[in-house]
PDB file of C-alpha atoms in Angstrom:
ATOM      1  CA  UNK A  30      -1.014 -26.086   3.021  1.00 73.00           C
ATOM      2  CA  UNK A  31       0.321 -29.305   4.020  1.00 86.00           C
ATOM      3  CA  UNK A  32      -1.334 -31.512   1.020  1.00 90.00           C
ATOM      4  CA  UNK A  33      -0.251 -28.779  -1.216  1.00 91.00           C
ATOM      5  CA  UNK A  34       3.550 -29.548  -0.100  1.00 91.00           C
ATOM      6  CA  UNK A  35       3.222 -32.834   0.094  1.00 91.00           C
ATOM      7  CA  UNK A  36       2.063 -33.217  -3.536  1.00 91.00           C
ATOM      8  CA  UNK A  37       5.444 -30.842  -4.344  1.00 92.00           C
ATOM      9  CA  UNK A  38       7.502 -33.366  -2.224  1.00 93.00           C
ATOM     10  CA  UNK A  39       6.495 -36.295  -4.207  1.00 92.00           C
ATOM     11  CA  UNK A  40       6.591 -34.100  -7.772  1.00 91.00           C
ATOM     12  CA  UNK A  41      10.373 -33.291  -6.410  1.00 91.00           C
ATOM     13  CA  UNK A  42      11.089 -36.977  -5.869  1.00 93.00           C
ATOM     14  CA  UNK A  43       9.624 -38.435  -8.692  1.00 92.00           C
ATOM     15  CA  UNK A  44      11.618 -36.404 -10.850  1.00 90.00           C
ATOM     16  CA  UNK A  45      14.870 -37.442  -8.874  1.00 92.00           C
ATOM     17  CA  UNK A  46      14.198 -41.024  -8.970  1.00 93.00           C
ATOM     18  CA  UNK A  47      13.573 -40.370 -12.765  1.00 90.00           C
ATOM     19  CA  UNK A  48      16.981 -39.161 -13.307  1.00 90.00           C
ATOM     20  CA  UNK A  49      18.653 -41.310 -10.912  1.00 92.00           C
ATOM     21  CA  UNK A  50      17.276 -44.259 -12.931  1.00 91.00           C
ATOM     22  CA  UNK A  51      19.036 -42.503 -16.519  1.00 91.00           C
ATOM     23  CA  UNK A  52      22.340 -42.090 -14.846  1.00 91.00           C
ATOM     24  CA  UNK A  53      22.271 -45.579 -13.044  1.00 92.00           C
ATOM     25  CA  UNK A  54      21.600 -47.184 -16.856  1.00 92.00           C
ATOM     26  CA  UNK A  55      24.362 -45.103 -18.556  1.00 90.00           C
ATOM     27  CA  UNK A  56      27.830 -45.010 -17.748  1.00 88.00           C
ATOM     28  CA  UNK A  57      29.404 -41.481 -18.110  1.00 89.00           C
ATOM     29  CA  UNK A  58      33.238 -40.635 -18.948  1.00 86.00           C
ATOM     30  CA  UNK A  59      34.286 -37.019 -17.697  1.00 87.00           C
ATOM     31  CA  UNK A  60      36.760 -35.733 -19.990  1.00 90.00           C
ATOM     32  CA  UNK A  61      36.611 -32.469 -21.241  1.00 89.00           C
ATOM     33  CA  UNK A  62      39.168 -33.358 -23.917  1.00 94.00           C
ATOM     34  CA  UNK A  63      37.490 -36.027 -25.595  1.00 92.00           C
ATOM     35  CA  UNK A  64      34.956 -35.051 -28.223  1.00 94.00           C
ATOM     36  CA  UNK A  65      32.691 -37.970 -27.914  1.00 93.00           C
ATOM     37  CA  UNK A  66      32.755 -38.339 -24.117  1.00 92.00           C
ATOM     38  CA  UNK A  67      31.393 -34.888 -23.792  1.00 93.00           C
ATOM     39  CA  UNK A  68      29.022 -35.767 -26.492  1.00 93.00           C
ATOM     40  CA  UNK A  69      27.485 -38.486 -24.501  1.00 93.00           C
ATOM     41  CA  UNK A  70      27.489 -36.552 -21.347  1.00 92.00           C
ATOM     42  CA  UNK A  71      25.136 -34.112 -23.127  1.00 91.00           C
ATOM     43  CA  UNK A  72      23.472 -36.971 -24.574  1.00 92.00           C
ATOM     44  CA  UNK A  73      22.570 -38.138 -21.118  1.00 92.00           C
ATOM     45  CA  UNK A  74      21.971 -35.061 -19.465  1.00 90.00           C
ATOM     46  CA  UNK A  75      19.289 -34.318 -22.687  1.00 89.00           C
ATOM     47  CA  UNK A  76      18.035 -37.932 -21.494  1.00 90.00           C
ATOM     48  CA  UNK A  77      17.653 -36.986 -17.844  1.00 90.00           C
ATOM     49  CA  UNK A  78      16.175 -34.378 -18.620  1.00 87.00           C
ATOM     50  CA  UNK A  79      13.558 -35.138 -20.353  1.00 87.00           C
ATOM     51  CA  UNK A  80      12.897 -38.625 -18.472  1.00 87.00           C
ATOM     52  CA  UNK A  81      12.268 -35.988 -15.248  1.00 88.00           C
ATOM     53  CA  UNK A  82      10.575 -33.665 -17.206  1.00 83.00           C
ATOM     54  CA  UNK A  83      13.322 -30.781 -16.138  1.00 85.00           C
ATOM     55  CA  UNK A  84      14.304 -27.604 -18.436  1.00 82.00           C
ATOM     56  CA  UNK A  85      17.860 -26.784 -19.225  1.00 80.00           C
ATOM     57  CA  UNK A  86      18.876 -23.721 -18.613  1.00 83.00           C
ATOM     58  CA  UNK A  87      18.170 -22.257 -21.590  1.00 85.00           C
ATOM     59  CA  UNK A  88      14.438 -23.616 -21.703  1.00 85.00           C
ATOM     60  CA  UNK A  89      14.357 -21.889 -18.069  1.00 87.00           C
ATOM     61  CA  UNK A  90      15.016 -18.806 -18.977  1.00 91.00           C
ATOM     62  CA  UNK A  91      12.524 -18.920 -22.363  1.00 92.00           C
ATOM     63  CA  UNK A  92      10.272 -19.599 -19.883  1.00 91.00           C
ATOM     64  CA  UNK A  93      10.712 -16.947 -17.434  1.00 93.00           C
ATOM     65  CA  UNK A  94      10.790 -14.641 -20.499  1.00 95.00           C
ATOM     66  CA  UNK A  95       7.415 -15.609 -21.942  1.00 95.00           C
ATOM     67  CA  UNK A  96       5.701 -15.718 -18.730  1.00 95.00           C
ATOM     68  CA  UNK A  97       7.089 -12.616 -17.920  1.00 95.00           C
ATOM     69  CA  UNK A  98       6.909 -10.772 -21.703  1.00 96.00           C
ATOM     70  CA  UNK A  99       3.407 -11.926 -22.472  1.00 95.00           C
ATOM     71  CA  UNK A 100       1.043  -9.277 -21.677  1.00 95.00           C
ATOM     72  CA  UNK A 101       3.556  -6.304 -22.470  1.00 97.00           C
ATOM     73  CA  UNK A 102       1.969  -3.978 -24.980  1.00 97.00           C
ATOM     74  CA  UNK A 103       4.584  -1.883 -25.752  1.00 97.00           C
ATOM     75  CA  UNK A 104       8.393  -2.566 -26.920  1.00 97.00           C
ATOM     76  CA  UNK A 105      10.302  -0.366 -24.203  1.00 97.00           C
ATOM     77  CA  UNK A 106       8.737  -2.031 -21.287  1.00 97.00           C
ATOM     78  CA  UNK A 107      10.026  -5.773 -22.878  1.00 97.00           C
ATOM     79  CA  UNK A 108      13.217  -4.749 -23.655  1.00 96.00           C
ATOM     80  CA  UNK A 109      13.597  -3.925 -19.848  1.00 97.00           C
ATOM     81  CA  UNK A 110      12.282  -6.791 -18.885  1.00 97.00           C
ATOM     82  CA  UNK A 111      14.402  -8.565 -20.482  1.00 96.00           C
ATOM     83  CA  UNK A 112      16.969  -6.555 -19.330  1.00 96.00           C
ATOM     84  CA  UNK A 113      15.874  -7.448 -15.994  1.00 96.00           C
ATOM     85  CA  UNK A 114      15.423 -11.167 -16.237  1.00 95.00           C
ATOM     86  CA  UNK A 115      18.948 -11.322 -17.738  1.00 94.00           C
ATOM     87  CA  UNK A 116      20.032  -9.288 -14.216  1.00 94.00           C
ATOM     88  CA  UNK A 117      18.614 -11.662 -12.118  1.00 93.00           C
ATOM     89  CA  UNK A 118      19.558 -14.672 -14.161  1.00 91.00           C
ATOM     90  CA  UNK A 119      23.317 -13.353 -13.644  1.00 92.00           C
ATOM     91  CA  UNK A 120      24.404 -13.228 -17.590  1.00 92.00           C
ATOM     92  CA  UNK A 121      25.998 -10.634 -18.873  1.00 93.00           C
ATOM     93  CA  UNK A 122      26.018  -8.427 -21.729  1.00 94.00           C
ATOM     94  CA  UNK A 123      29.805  -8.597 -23.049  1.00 92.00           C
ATOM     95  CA  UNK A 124      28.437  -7.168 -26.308  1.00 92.00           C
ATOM     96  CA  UNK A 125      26.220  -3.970 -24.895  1.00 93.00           C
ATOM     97  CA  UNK A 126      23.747  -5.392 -27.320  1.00 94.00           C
ATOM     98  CA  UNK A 127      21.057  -4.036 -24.836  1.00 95.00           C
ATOM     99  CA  UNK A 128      22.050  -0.515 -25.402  1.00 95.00           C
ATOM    100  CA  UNK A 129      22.088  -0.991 -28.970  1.00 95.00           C
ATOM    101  CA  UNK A 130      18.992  -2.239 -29.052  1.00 96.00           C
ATOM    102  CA  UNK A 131      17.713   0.718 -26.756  1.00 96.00           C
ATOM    103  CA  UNK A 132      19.092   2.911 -29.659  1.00 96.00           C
ATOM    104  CA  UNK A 133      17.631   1.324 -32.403  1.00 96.00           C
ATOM    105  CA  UNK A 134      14.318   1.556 -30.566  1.00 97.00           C
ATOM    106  CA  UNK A 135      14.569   5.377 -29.740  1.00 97.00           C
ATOM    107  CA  UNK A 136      15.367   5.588 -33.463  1.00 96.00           C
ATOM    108  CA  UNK A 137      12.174   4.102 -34.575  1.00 96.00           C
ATOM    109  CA  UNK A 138       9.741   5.527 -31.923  1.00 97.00           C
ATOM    110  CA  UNK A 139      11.704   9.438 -33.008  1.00 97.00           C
ATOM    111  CA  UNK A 140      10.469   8.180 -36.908  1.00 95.00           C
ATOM    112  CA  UNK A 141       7.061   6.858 -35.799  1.00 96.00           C
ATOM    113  CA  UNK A 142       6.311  10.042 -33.137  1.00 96.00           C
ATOM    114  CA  UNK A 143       5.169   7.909 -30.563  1.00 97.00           C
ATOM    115  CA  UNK A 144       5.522   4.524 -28.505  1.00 97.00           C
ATOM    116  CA  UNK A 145       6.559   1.421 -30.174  1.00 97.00           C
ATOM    117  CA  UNK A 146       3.701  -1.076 -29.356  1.00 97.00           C
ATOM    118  CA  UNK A 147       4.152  -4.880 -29.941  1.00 96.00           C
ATOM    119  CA  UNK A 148       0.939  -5.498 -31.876  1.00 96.00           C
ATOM    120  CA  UNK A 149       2.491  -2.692 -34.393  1.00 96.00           C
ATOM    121  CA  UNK A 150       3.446  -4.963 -37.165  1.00 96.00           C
ATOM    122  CA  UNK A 151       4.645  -2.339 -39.329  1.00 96.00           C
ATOM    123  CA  UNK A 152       6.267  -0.852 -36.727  1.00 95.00           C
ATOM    124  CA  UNK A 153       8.245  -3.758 -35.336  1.00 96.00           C
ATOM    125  CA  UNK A 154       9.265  -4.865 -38.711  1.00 96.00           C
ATOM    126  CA  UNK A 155      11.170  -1.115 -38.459  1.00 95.00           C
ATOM    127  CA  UNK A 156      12.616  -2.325 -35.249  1.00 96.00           C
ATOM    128  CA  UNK A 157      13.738  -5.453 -36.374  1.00 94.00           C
ATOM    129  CA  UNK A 158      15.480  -3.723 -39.727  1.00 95.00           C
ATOM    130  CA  UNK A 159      17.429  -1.544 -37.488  1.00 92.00           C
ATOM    131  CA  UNK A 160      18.428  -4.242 -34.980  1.00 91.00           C
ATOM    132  CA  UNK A 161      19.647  -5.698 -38.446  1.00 87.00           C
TER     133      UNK A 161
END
C-alpha cells in the first residue's frame, strides 16, 4: 500500500511541477473584458493541460461517461446513467432535455414492442430521428 501511494504522490507532483513550469514561462492578463486576454488564458490553460497530462472538465466527464456507459446493453439503463453522472457532476438540465429524451424513448420502445437495446441499429436510428 505504501509503494502504491508513493508512486501516486510522485504522478501528483510531476504533473504540478509540469504546470507550474507553463505558467512560470507565460505571463497571464486577467481581464474578463478583453477578448484576447481571455483568449490567451485559455490558450495557456489548453497548454497546462496538456504539458501535465490533465483533462478539462469536459474531457472528465466524457470520461466518466464512457467508462461508465460502456457495457450497457440497453438504451433506458444509459440514459439514466447519464442522468446520474450529470447528478453527481452538479449540472443541470435548464432545458428538461432528459425528459424529452425519456419520451422519445418510450415512443420508440411502444413502436418496437419491446426494450430498446444499443446494438439495435435500426432501432437507435428510430431513437435518434425522434430526438431530432
Amino acid at each position: 500500500g505504501d509503494e502504491m501511494l508513493k508512486n501516486i504522490f510522485f504522478e501528483v507532483k510531476k504533473k504540478f511541477e509540469a504546470a507550474i513550469g507553463v505558467l512560470r514561462k507565460e505571463k497571464i492578463t486577467i481581464d474578463p473584458d478583453d477578448p484576447a486576454a481571455v483568449s490567451h488564458y485559455a490558450k495557456v490553460m489548453k497548454t497546462v493541460r496538456e504539458k501535465a497530462d490533465l483533462f478539462s472538465e469536459s474531457q472528465r466527464i466524457q470520461y466518466t461517461i464512457q467508462t461508465r456507459t460502456q457495457r450497457i446493453p440497453d438504451a433506458r439503463t444509459y440514459l439514466e446513467t447519464l442522468k446520474e453522472i450529470r447528478i453527481k457532476r452538479g449540472l443541470t438540465d435548464d432545458l428538461g432535455a432528459e425528459a424529452m429524451m425519456s419520451d422519445a424513448l418510450d415512443k420508440v420502445e411502444k413502436e418496437l414492442k419491446k426494450p430498446l437495446m444499443r446494438n439495435d441499429k435500426k432501432g437507435m436510428a428510430l431513437l435518434l430521428a425522434e430526438f431530432e
